mmCIF file with all atom_site columns, C-alpha atoms in Angstrom:
data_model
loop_
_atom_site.group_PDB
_atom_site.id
_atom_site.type_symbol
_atom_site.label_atom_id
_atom_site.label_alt_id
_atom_site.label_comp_id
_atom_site.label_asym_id
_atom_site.label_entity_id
_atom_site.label_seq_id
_atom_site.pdbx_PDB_ins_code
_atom_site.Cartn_x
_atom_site.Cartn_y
_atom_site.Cartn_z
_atom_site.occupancy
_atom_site.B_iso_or_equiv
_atom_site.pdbx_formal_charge
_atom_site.auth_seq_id
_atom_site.auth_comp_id
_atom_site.auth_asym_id
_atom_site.auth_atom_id
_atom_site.pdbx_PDB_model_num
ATOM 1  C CA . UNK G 1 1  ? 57.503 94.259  182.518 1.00 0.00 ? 1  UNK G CA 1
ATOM 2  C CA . UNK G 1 2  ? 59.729 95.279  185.660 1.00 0.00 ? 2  UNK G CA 1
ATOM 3  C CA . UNK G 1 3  ? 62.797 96.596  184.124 1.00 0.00 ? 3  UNK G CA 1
ATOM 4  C CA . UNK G 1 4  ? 65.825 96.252  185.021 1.00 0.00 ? 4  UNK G CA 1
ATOM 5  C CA . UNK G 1 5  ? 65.951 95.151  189.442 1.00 0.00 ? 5  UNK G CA 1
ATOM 6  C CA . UNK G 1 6  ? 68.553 95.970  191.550 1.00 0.00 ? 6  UNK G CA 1
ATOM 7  C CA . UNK G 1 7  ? 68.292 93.620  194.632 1.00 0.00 ? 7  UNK G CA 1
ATOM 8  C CA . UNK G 1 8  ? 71.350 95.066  196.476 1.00 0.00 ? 8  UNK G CA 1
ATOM 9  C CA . UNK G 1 9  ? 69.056 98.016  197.058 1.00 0.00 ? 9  UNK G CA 1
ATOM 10 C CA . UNK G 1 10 ? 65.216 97.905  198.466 1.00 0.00 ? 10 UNK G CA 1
ATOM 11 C CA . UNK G 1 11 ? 63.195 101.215 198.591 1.00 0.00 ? 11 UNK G CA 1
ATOM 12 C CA . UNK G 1 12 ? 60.812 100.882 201.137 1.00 0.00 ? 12 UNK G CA 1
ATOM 13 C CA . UNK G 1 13 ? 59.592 104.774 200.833 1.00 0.00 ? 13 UNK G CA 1
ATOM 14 C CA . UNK G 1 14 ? 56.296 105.481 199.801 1.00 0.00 ? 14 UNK G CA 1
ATOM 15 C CA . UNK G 1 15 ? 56.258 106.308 196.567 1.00 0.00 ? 15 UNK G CA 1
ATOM 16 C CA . UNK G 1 16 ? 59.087 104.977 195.482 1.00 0.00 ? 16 UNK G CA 1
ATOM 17 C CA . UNK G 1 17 ? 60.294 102.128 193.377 1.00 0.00 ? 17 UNK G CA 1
ATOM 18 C CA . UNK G 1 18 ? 59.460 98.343  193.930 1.00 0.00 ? 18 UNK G CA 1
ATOM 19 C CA . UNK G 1 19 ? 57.738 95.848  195.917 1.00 0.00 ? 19 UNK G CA 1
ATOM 20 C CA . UNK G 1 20 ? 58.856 97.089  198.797 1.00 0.00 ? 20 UNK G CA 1
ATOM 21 C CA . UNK G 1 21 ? 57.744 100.566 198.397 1.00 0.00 ? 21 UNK G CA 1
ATOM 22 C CA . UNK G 1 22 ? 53.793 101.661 199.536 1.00 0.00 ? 22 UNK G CA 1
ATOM 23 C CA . UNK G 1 23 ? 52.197 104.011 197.174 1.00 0.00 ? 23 UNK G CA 1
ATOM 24 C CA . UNK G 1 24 ? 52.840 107.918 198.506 1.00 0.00 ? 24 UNK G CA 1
ATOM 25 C CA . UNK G 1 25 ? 50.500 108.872 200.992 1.00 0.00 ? 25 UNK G CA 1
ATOM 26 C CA . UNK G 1 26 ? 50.066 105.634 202.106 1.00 0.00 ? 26 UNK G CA 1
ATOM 27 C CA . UNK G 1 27 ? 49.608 104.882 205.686 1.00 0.00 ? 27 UNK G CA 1
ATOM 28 C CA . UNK G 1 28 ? 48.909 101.603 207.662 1.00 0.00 ? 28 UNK G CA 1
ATOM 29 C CA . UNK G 1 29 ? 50.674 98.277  208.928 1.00 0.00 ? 29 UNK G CA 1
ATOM 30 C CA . UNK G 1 30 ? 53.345 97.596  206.915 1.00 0.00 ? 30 UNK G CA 1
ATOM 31 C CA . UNK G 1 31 ? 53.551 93.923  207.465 1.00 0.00 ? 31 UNK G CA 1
ATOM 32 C CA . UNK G 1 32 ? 49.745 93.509  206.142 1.00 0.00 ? 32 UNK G CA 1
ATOM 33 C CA . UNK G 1 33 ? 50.781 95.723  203.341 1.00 0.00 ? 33 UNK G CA 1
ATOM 34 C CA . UNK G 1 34 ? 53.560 93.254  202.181 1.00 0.00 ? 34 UNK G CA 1
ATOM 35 C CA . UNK G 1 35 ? 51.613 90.318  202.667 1.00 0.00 ? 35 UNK G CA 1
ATOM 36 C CA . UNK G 1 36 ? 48.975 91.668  200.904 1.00 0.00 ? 36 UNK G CA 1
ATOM 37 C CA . UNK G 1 37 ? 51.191 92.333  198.057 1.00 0.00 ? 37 UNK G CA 1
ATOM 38 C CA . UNK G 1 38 ? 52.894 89.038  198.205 1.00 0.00 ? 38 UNK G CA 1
ATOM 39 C CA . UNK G 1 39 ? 49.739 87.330  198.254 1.00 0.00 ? 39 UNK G CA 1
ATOM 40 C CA . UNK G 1 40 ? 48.231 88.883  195.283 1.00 0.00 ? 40 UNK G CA 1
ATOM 41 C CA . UNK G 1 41 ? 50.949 89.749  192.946 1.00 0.00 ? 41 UNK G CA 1
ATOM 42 C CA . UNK G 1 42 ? 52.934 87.038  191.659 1.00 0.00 ? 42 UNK G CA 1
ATOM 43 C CA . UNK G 1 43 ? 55.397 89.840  190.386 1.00 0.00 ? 43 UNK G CA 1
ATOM 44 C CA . UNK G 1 44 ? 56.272 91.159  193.730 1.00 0.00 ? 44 UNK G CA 1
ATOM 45 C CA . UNK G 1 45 ? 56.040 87.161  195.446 1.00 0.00 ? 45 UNK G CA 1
ATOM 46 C CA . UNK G 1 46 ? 58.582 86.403  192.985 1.00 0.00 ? 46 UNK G CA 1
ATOM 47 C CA . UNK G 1 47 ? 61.412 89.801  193.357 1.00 0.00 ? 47 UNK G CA 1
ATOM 48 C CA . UNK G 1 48 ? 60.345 89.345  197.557 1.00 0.00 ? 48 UNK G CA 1
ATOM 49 C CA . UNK G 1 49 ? 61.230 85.698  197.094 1.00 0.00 ? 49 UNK G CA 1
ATOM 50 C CA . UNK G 1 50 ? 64.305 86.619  195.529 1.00 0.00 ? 50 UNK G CA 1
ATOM 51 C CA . UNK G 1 51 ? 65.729 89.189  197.711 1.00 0.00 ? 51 UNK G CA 1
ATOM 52 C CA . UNK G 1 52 ? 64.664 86.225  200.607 1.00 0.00 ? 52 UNK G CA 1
ATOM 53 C CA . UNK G 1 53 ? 67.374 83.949  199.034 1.00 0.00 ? 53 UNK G CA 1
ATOM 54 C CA . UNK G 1 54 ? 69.759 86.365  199.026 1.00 0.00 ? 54 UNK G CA 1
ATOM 55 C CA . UNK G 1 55 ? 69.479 87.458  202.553 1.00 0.00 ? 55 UNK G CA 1
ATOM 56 C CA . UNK G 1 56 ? 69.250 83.522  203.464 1.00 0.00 ? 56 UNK G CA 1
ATOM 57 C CA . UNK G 1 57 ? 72.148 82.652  201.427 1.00 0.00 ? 57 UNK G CA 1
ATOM 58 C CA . UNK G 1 58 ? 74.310 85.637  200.464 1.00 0.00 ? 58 UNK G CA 1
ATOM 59 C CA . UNK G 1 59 ? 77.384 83.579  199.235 1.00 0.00 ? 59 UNK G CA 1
ATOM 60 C CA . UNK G 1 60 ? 79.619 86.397  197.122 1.00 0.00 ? 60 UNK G CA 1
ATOM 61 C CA . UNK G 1 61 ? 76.660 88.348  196.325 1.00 0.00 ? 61 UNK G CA 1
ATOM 62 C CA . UNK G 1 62 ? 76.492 92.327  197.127 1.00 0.00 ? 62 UNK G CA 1
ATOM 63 C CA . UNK G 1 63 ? 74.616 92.950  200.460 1.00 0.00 ? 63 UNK G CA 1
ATOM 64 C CA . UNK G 1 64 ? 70.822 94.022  200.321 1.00 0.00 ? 64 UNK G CA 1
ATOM 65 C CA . UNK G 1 65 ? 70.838 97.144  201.308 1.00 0.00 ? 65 UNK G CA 1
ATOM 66 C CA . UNK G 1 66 ? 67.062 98.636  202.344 1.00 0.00 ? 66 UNK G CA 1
ATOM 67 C CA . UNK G 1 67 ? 66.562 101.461 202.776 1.00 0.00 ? 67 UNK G CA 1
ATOM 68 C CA . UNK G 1 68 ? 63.595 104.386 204.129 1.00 0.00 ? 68 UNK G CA 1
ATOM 69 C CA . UNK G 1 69 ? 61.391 104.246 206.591 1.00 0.00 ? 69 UNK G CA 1
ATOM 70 C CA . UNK G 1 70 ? 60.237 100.736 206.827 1.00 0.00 ? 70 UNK G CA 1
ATOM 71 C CA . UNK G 1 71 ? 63.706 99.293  206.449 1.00 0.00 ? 71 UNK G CA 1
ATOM 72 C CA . UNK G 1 72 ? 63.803 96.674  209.715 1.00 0.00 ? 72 UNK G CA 1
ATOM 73 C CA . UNK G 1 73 ? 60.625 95.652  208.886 1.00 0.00 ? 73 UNK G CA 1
ATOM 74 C CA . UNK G 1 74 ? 60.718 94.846  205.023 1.00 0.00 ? 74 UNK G CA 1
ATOM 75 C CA . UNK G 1 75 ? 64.397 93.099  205.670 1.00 0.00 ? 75 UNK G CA 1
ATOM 76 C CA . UNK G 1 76 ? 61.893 90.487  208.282 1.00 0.00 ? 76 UNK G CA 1
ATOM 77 C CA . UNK G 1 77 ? 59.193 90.209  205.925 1.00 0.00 ? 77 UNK G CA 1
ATOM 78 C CA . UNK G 1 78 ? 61.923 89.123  203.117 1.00 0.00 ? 78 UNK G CA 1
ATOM 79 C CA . UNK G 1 79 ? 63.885 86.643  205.511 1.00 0.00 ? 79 UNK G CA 1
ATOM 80 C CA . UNK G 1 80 ? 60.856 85.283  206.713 1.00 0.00 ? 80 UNK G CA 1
ATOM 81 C CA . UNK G 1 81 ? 59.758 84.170  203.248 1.00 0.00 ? 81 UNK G CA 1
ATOM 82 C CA . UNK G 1 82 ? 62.633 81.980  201.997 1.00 0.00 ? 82 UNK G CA 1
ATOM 83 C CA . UNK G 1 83 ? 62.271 79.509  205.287 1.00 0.00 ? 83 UNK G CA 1
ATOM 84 C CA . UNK G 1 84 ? 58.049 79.549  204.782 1.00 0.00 ? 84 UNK G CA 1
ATOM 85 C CA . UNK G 1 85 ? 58.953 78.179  201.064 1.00 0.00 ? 85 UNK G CA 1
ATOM 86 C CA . UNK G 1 86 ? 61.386 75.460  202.024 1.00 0.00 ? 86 UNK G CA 1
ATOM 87 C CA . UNK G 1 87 ? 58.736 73.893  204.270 1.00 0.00 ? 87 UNK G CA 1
ATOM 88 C CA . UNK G 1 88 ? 56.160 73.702  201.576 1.00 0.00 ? 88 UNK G CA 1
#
């Protein structure tokens, strides 16, 4: 369904390719955007979950690299997740 995911890179241009990545044209709050997504997609919860456990515990794995415009913010959104889970 997703192809094949590369989770040492994260597009987080609009338009481009992944969970990460707004539609083109698309303007707005980021954050709300992802959570949105998250929320009602178990398709992106589950590749944003991922890419949380690798930034929470990298051990010998490639570093996530993101990259565009929303960068800082999509890097919090993912580290943010892993923690919320464990607590559940």
């Amino acid at each position: 369904m997703y192809g094949v995911i590369d989770f040492s890179r994260i597009d987080t241009l609009p338009g481009g390719c992944g969970p990460f990545a707004p539609p083109a044209g698309w303007q707005g709050d980021y954050r709300q955007y992802l959570q949105a997504r998250f929320d009602d997609d178990i398709g992106v919860r589950q590749q944003i979950t991922v890419v949380s456990r690798i930034l929470v515990c990298p051990a010998g794995r490639t570093a996530t690299r993101f990259l565009g415009p929303h960068a800082v913010a999509a890097r919090e959104f993912a580290r943010s997740v892993w923690p919320s889970i464990q607590r559940n």
